[in-house]
PDB file of C-alpha atoms in Angstrom:
ATOM      1  CA  ASP A  25      20.956  17.935  21.227  1.00 43.00           C
ATOM      2  CA  ALA A  26      20.051  14.234  21.280  1.00 53.00           C
ATOM      3  CA  THR A  27      17.516  14.443  24.095  1.00 56.00           C
ATOM      4  CA  GLY A  28      14.299  12.824  22.872  1.00 67.00           C
ATOM      5  CA  GLY A  29      10.595  13.138  23.495  1.00 81.00           C
ATOM      6  CA  ASP A  30       9.312   9.568  23.240  1.00 89.00           C
ATOM      7  CA  TYR A  31       7.094   8.256  26.038  1.00 89.00           C
ATOM      8  CA  TYR A  32       5.702   4.861  26.960  1.00 93.00           C
ATOM      9  CA  ASP A  33       3.733   3.648  29.944  1.00 92.00           C
ATOM     10  CA  PHE A  34       1.626   0.802  31.330  1.00 91.00           C
ATOM     11  CA  ILE A  35      -1.378   1.991  33.302  1.00 86.00           C
ATOM     12  CA  GLN A  36      -3.816  -0.080  35.348  1.00 83.00           C
ATOM     13  CA  ALA A  37      -7.306   0.650  34.039  1.00 76.00           C
ATOM     14  CA  THR A  38      -9.411  -1.108  36.689  1.00 70.00           C
ATOM     15  CA  ASP A  39      -9.047  -1.743  40.419  1.00 72.00           C
ATOM     16  CA  ASP A  40      -9.010  -5.518  39.933  1.00 72.00           C
ATOM     17  CA  ASP A  41      -5.897  -5.421  37.695  1.00 69.00           C
ATOM     18  CA  LYS A  42      -7.833  -7.083  34.868  1.00 80.00           C
ATOM     19  CA  ASN A  43      -7.581  -4.191  32.413  1.00 86.00           C
ATOM     20  CA  LEU A  44      -4.280  -2.697  31.309  1.00 90.00           C
ATOM     21  CA  ARG A  45      -3.612   0.322  29.106  1.00 91.00           C
ATOM     22  CA  LEU A  46      -0.546   0.356  26.867  1.00 95.00           C
ATOM     23  CA  VAL A  47       0.436   3.974  26.238  1.00 95.00           C
ATOM     24  CA  LEU A  48       2.888   5.423  23.715  1.00 96.00           C
ATOM     25  CA  GLY A  49       3.633   9.023  22.766  1.00 94.00           C
ATOM     26  CA  ASP A  50       6.033  10.900  20.495  1.00 94.00           C
ATOM     27  CA  VAL A  51       6.770  14.621  20.773  1.00 91.00           C
ATOM     28  CA  THR A  52       7.770  16.437  17.604  1.00 85.00           C
ATOM     29  CA  GLY A  53      11.422  17.427  17.428  1.00 75.00           C
ATOM     30  CA  HIS A  54      14.262  16.751  19.844  1.00 74.00           C
ATOM     31  CA  GLY A  55      16.161  18.478  22.587  1.00 78.00           C
ATOM     32  CA  ILE A  56      15.271  19.836  25.991  1.00 81.00           C
ATOM     33  CA  ALA A  57      11.983  21.361  24.790  1.00 78.00           C
ATOM     34  CA  ALA A  58      10.760  17.989  23.487  1.00 81.00           C
ATOM     35  CA  ALA A  59      11.773  16.245  26.704  1.00 83.00           C
ATOM     36  CA  LEU A  60       9.988  18.856  28.817  1.00 84.00           C
ATOM     37  CA  MET A  61       6.795  18.577  26.769  1.00 86.00           C
ATOM     38  CA  MET A  62       6.931  14.795  27.085  1.00 87.00           C
ATOM     39  CA  ALA A  63       7.392  15.040  30.855  1.00 87.00           C
ATOM     40  CA  THR A  64       4.495  17.494  31.142  1.00 87.00           C
ATOM     41  CA  ALA A  65       2.207  15.279  29.064  1.00 87.00           C
ATOM     42  CA  ARG A  66       3.224  12.184  31.025  1.00 86.00           C
ATOM     43  CA  SER A  67       2.407  13.884  34.318  1.00 85.00           C
ATOM     44  CA  LEU A  68      -0.993  15.025  33.054  1.00 85.00           C
ATOM     45  CA  LEU A  69      -1.802  11.625  31.567  1.00 82.00           C
ATOM     46  CA  ARG A  70      -0.592   9.679  34.590  1.00 77.00           C
ATOM     47  CA  GLY A  71      -2.835  11.816  36.728  1.00 69.00           C
ATOM     48  CA  GLY A  72      -5.923  10.874  34.767  1.00 58.00           C
ATOM     49  CA  VAL A  73      -5.633   7.826  32.503  1.00 52.00           C
ATOM     50  CA  LYS A  74      -5.989   5.576  35.511  1.00 53.00           C
ATOM     51  CA  CYS A  75      -8.509   3.365  37.268  1.00 52.00           C
ATOM     52  CA  GLY A  76     -12.027   4.074  36.085  1.00 58.00           C
ATOM     53  CA  ASP A  77     -11.181   7.238  34.164  1.00 71.00           C
ATOM     54  CA  ASP A  78     -12.399   7.808  30.622  1.00 81.00           C
ATOM     55  CA  PRO A  79      -9.268   8.271  28.459  1.00 83.00           C
ATOM     56  CA  VAL A  80     -11.263  10.226  25.876  1.00 89.00           C
ATOM     57  CA  GLN A  81     -12.234  12.894  28.393  1.00 88.00           C
ATOM     58  CA  ARG A  82      -8.759  12.904  29.874  1.00 87.00           C
ATOM     59  CA  LEU A  83      -7.186  13.493  26.459  1.00 91.00           C
ATOM     60  CA  TYR A  84      -9.523  16.443  25.975  1.00 93.00           C
ATOM     61  CA  ASP A  85      -8.216  17.988  29.206  1.00 91.00           C
ATOM     62  CA  VAL A  86      -4.562  17.139  28.525  1.00 92.00           C
ATOM     63  CA  ASN A  87      -4.781  18.514  25.000  1.00 94.00           C
ATOM     64  CA  ASN A  88      -6.186  21.839  26.197  1.00 94.00           C
ATOM     65  CA  SER A  89      -3.411  22.136  28.773  1.00 92.00           C
ATOM     66  CA  LEU A  90      -0.736  21.446  26.162  1.00 92.00           C
ATOM     67  CA  VAL A  91      -2.230  23.927  23.688  1.00 92.00           C
ATOM     68  CA  LYS A  92      -2.005  26.649  26.335  1.00 91.00           C
ATOM     69  CA  ASP A  93       1.387  25.751  27.790  1.00 85.00           C
ATOM     70  CA  THR A  94       3.569  24.698  24.841  1.00 82.00           C
ATOM     71  CA  PRO A  95       5.097  26.775  22.025  1.00 78.00           C
ATOM     72  CA  LEU A  96       3.242  27.059  18.727  1.00 77.00           C
ATOM     73  CA  GLY A  97       4.195  24.244  16.377  1.00 82.00           C
ATOM     74  CA  TRP A  98       4.997  21.713  19.090  1.00 87.00           C
ATOM     75  CA  PHE A  99       2.736  18.679  19.397  1.00 93.00           C
ATOM     76  CA  MET A 100       2.643  15.107  20.649  1.00 94.00           C
ATOM     77  CA  THR A 101       1.192  12.041  18.968  1.00 96.00           C
ATOM     78  CA  PHE A 102      -0.389   9.594  21.394  1.00 96.00           C
ATOM     79  CA  TYR A 103      -1.773   6.056  21.370  1.00 97.00           C
ATOM     80  CA  CYS A 104      -3.558   4.166  24.145  1.00 95.00           C
ATOM     81  CA  LEU A 105      -4.681   0.542  23.779  1.00 96.00           C
ATOM     82  CA  GLU A 106      -6.677  -1.161  26.524  1.00 94.00           C
ATOM     83  CA  LEU A 107      -6.526  -4.929  27.039  1.00 93.00           C
ATOM     84  CA  SER A 108      -8.994  -6.936  29.107  1.00 89.00           C
ATOM     85  CA  ALA A 109      -8.012 -10.128  30.923  1.00 82.00           C
ATOM     86  CA  ASP A 110     -11.628 -11.341  30.839  1.00 85.00           C
ATOM     87  CA  SER A 111     -12.152 -11.147  27.085  1.00 88.00           C
ATOM     88  CA  SER A 112     -10.367 -10.884  23.747  1.00 91.00           C
ATOM     89  CA  GLU A 113     -11.623  -7.343  23.250  1.00 94.00           C
ATOM     90  CA  ILE A 114      -9.450  -4.277  22.900  1.00 96.00           C
ATOM     91  CA  ARG A 115     -10.302  -0.592  22.835  1.00 95.00           C
ATOM     92  CA  TRP A 116      -8.012   2.171  21.679  1.00 97.00           C
ATOM     93  CA  ILE A 117      -7.624   5.859  21.020  1.00 96.00           C
ATOM     94  CA  SER A 118      -5.090   7.499  18.727  1.00 98.00           C
ATOM     95  CA  ALA A 119      -4.157  11.170  18.686  1.00 97.00           C
ATOM     96  CA  GLY A 120      -2.293  11.405  15.403  1.00 97.00           C
ATOM     97  CA  HIS A 121      -0.216   8.295  16.114  1.00 97.00           C
ATOM     98  CA  ASP A 122       0.428   5.382  13.766  1.00 97.00           C
ATOM     99  CA  ALA A 123      -1.775   2.324  14.122  1.00 98.00           C
ATOM    100  CA  ALA A 124      -1.037  -0.520  16.505  1.00 99.00           C
ATOM    101  CA  ILE A 125       0.052  -3.639  14.621  1.00 99.00           C
ATOM    102  CA  VAL A 126      -1.386  -6.999  15.685  1.00 99.00           C
ATOM    103  CA  VAL A 127      -0.014 -10.242  14.245  1.00 99.00           C
ATOM    104  CA  ALA A 128      -2.033 -13.376  14.987  1.00 98.00           C
ATOM    105  CA  VAL A 129      -0.617 -16.846  15.589  1.00 98.00           C
ATOM    106  CA  ASP A 130      -1.309 -17.741  11.939  1.00 98.00           C
ATOM    107  CA  GLY A 131       0.642 -14.685  10.735  1.00 98.00           C
ATOM    108  CA  SER A 132      -2.349 -12.595   9.679  1.00 99.00           C
ATOM    109  CA  VAL A 133      -1.990  -8.858  10.288  1.00 99.00           C
ATOM    110  CA  SER A 134      -4.433  -6.253  11.599  1.00 98.00           C
ATOM    111  CA  GLU A 135      -3.822  -2.547  12.155  1.00 98.00           C
ATOM    112  CA  PHE A 136      -5.930  -0.506  14.565  1.00 98.00           C
ATOM    113  CA  GLU A 137      -6.029   3.106  13.442  1.00 97.00           C
ATOM    114  CA  GLY A 138      -7.534   6.291  14.799  1.00 95.00           C
ATOM    115  CA  ASP A 139      -8.487   9.539  13.127  1.00 92.00           C
ATOM    116  CA  ASP A 140      -7.816  12.204  15.760  1.00 97.00           C
ATOM    117  CA  ILE A 141      -5.190  14.945  15.610  1.00 97.00           C
ATOM    118  CA  PRO A 142      -2.063  15.094  17.816  1.00 96.00           C
ATOM    119  CA  LEU A 143      -2.150  16.624  21.278  1.00 95.00           C
ATOM    120  CA  GLY A 144      -1.288  20.307  21.506  1.00 94.00           C
ATOM    121  CA  VAL A 145      -2.617  21.377  18.100  1.00 94.00           C
ATOM    122  CA  ASN A 146      -6.233  22.549  18.463  1.00 95.00           C
ATOM    123  CA  GLU A 147      -7.961  23.505  21.693  1.00 95.00           C
ATOM    124  CA  ASN A 148     -11.287  21.813  22.562  1.00 97.00           C
ATOM    125  CA  TRP A 149     -10.781  18.962  20.094  1.00 97.00           C
ATOM    126  CA  ALA A 150     -13.315  16.159  20.690  1.00 96.00           C
ATOM    127  CA  PHE A 151     -11.361  12.902  20.707  1.00 96.00           C
ATOM    128  CA  THR A 152     -13.021   9.603  19.749  1.00 96.00           C
ATOM    129  CA  GLY A 153     -12.432   6.203  21.313  1.00 95.00           C
ATOM    130  CA  LYS A 154     -12.353   3.171  19.019  1.00 97.00           C
ATOM    131  CA  GLY A 155     -13.498  -0.406  19.461  1.00 95.00           C
ATOM    132  CA  PRO A 156     -14.252  -2.806  20.778  1.00 96.00           C
ATOM    133  CA  ALA A 157     -12.400  -5.160  18.452  1.00 97.00           C
ATOM    134  CA  THR A 158     -11.426  -8.765  19.066  1.00 96.00           C
ATOM    135  CA  ILE A 159      -7.918 -10.174  18.831  1.00 97.00           C
ATOM    136  CA  ALA A 160      -7.094 -13.863  19.101  1.00 95.00           C
ATOM    137  CA  HIS A 161      -5.206 -15.396  21.993  1.00 95.00           C
ATOM    138  CA  GLY A 162      -1.487 -15.576  21.282  1.00 96.00           C
ATOM    139  CA  SER A 163      -1.514 -12.491  19.050  1.00 98.00           C
ATOM    140  CA  VAL A 164       1.479 -10.153  19.191  1.00 99.00           C
ATOM    141  CA  ILE A 165       0.737  -6.445  19.677  1.00 99.00           C
ATOM    142  CA  VAL A 166       3.295  -3.834  18.617  1.00 99.00           C
ATOM    143  CA  LEU A 167       3.062  -0.103  19.269  1.00 99.00           C
ATOM    144  CA  GLY A 168       5.946   1.939  17.916  1.00 98.00           C
ATOM    145  CA  THR A 169       7.180   5.418  17.114  1.00 96.00           C
ATOM    146  CA  ASP A 170       8.123   6.609  13.648  1.00 94.00           C
ATOM    147  CA  GLY A 171      11.804   6.323  14.520  1.00 94.00           C
ATOM    148  CA  ILE A 172      11.381   2.675  13.484  1.00 97.00           C
ATOM    149  CA  TRP A 173       9.779   2.841  10.038  1.00 97.00           C
ATOM    150  CA  GLU A 174      11.225   6.230   9.094  1.00 96.00           C
ATOM    151  CA  ALA A 175      14.801   5.135   9.826  1.00 97.00           C
ATOM    152  CA  ARG A 176      16.962   5.545   6.706  1.00 97.00           C
ATOM    153  CA  ASN A 177      19.942   3.703   5.272  1.00 98.00           C
ATOM    154  CA  THR A 178      22.968   5.196   3.527  1.00 97.00           C
ATOM    155  CA  LYS A 179      20.974   5.400   0.266  1.00 98.00           C
ATOM    156  CA  GLY A 180      18.291   7.504   1.917  1.00 97.00           C
ATOM    157  CA  GLU A 181      15.718   4.694   1.766  1.00 98.00           C
ATOM    158  CA  MET A 182      13.234   4.372   4.631  1.00 98.00           C
ATOM    159  CA  TYR A 183      12.822   1.144   6.582  1.00 98.00           C
ATOM    160  CA  ASP A 184       9.025   1.402   6.231  1.00 98.00           C
ATOM    161  CA  LYS A 185       6.140  -0.568   7.719  1.00 98.00           C
ATOM    162  CA  PRO A 186       6.243  -3.660   5.452  1.00 98.00           C
ATOM    163  CA  ARG A 187       9.737  -4.564   6.680  1.00 98.00           C
ATOM    164  CA  LEU A 188       8.631  -4.119  10.290  1.00 99.00           C
ATOM    165  CA  ILE A 189       5.578  -6.322   9.792  1.00 99.00           C
ATOM    166  CA  GLU A 190       7.718  -8.999   8.139  1.00 99.00           C
ATOM    167  CA  VAL A 191      10.056  -9.098  11.148  1.00 99.00           C
ATOM    168  CA  ILE A 192       7.101  -9.400  13.535  1.00 99.00           C
ATOM    169  CA  GLN A 193       5.595 -12.204  11.457  1.00 99.00           C
ATOM    170  CA  LYS A 194       8.863 -14.137  11.301  1.00 99.00           C
ATOM    171  CA  ASN A 195       9.385 -13.869  15.058  1.00 99.00           C
ATOM    172  CA  ARG A 196       5.768 -14.052  16.254  1.00 98.00           C
ATOM    173  CA  THR A 197       6.215 -17.319  18.186  1.00 98.00           C
ATOM    174  CA  ARG A 198       9.194 -16.023  20.182  1.00 98.00           C
ATOM    175  CA  ALA A 199       9.118 -14.276  23.559  1.00 98.00           C
ATOM    176  CA  VAL A 200       8.114 -10.617  23.372  1.00 98.00           C
ATOM    177  CA  GLU A 201      11.592  -9.562  24.548  1.00 98.00           C
ATOM    178  CA  ASP A 202      13.106 -11.472  21.620  1.00 99.00           C
ATOM    179  CA  ILE A 203      10.646  -9.905  19.173  1.00 99.00           C
ATOM    180  CA  CYS A 204      11.652  -6.461  20.416  1.00 98.00           C
ATOM    181  CA  ASP A 205      15.343  -7.311  20.006  1.00 98.00           C
ATOM    182  CA  ALA A 206      14.715  -8.695  16.516  1.00 99.00           C
ATOM    183  CA  ILE A 207      13.027  -5.450  15.450  1.00 99.00           C
ATOM    184  CA  VAL A 208      15.863  -3.278  16.773  1.00 98.00           C
ATOM    185  CA  ASP A 209      18.502  -5.525  15.186  1.00 98.00           C
ATOM    186  CA  ALA A 210      16.707  -5.449  11.825  1.00 98.00           C
ATOM    187  CA  VAL A 211      16.423  -1.651  11.839  1.00 98.00           C
ATOM    188  CA  LEU A 212      20.072  -1.155  12.791  1.00 97.00           C
ATOM    189  CA  GLU A 213      21.212  -3.640  10.145  1.00 98.00           C
ATOM    190  CA  PHE A 214      19.129  -1.832   7.522  1.00 98.00           C
ATOM    191  CA  CYS A 215      20.524   1.576   8.491  1.00 98.00           C
ATOM    192  CA  GLY A 216      24.132   0.440   8.449  1.00 97.00           C
ATOM    193  CA  ASP A 217      26.460   3.413   8.856  1.00 97.00           C
ATOM    194  CA  ALA A 218      23.745   6.005   8.229  1.00 97.00           C
ATOM    195  CA  PRO A 219      23.351   8.495  11.095  1.00 93.00           C
ATOM    196  CA  ARG A 220      20.349   7.896  13.349  1.00 88.00           C
ATOM    197  CA  THR A 221      18.123  10.951  13.572  1.00 84.00           C
ATOM    198  CA  ASP A 222      15.274   9.710  15.772  1.00 86.00           C
ATOM    199  CA  ASP A 223      14.575   7.529  18.794  1.00 87.00           C
ATOM    200  CA  ILE A 224      13.375   3.941  18.472  1.00 92.00           C
ATOM    201  CA  THR A 225      10.651   3.303  21.037  1.00 95.00           C
ATOM    202  CA  MET A 226       8.145   0.453  21.076  1.00 98.00           C
ATOM    203  CA  ILE A 227       5.869  -1.678  23.210  1.00 98.00           C
ATOM    204  CA  VAL A 228       5.644  -5.375  22.335  1.00 98.00           C
ATOM    205  CA  ALA A 229       3.007  -7.456  24.119  1.00 97.00           C
ATOM    206  CA  ARG A 230       1.201 -10.756  23.655  1.00 96.00           C
ATOM    207  CA  ARG A 231      -2.495 -11.452  24.181  1.00 94.00           C
ATOM    208  CA  SER A 232      -2.432 -14.384  26.605  1.00 86.00           C
TER     209      SER A 232
END
């Protein structure tokens, strides 16, 4: 069953449209069960990670719901990064998800990690928000799922993060749509005829 459990979203964080949350999630496994868990999590998150809400508290509530309502062993990694139109600051929270990658105009790379566990693992887990941190204007922000860097070629080699970062650096001055296409093209070229076993999902944005 090829049905996947990746999830992405863009959620207004303030009534004045000046703060935006980039959201990405990845449910373990594939098939109908993964898709249902993703849909459940999306509904719970959409209902709370919105204007004025504290995403840390909302994740606490969503996590407890998923622990109670999903089969043992199923979980969802989650990443939320908040951008502000009035400053260069970002804030983020990661529930077991890989770090956001930020490539500045000069090609320098920063990764914004978290240290919380995935959603659906332990009830009453106290999640921790991170930041603020400052990113320069013109920086490219990439959030992705492990279907990118864990993609394998016919030799069984993984694509890995360094190759991804190199593609972002080489294409950092292009439009975000072109950067996204360049990443997908590079992964598919690397994999060649090897079977694809996971979804490729990403958010590519630029700090204006």
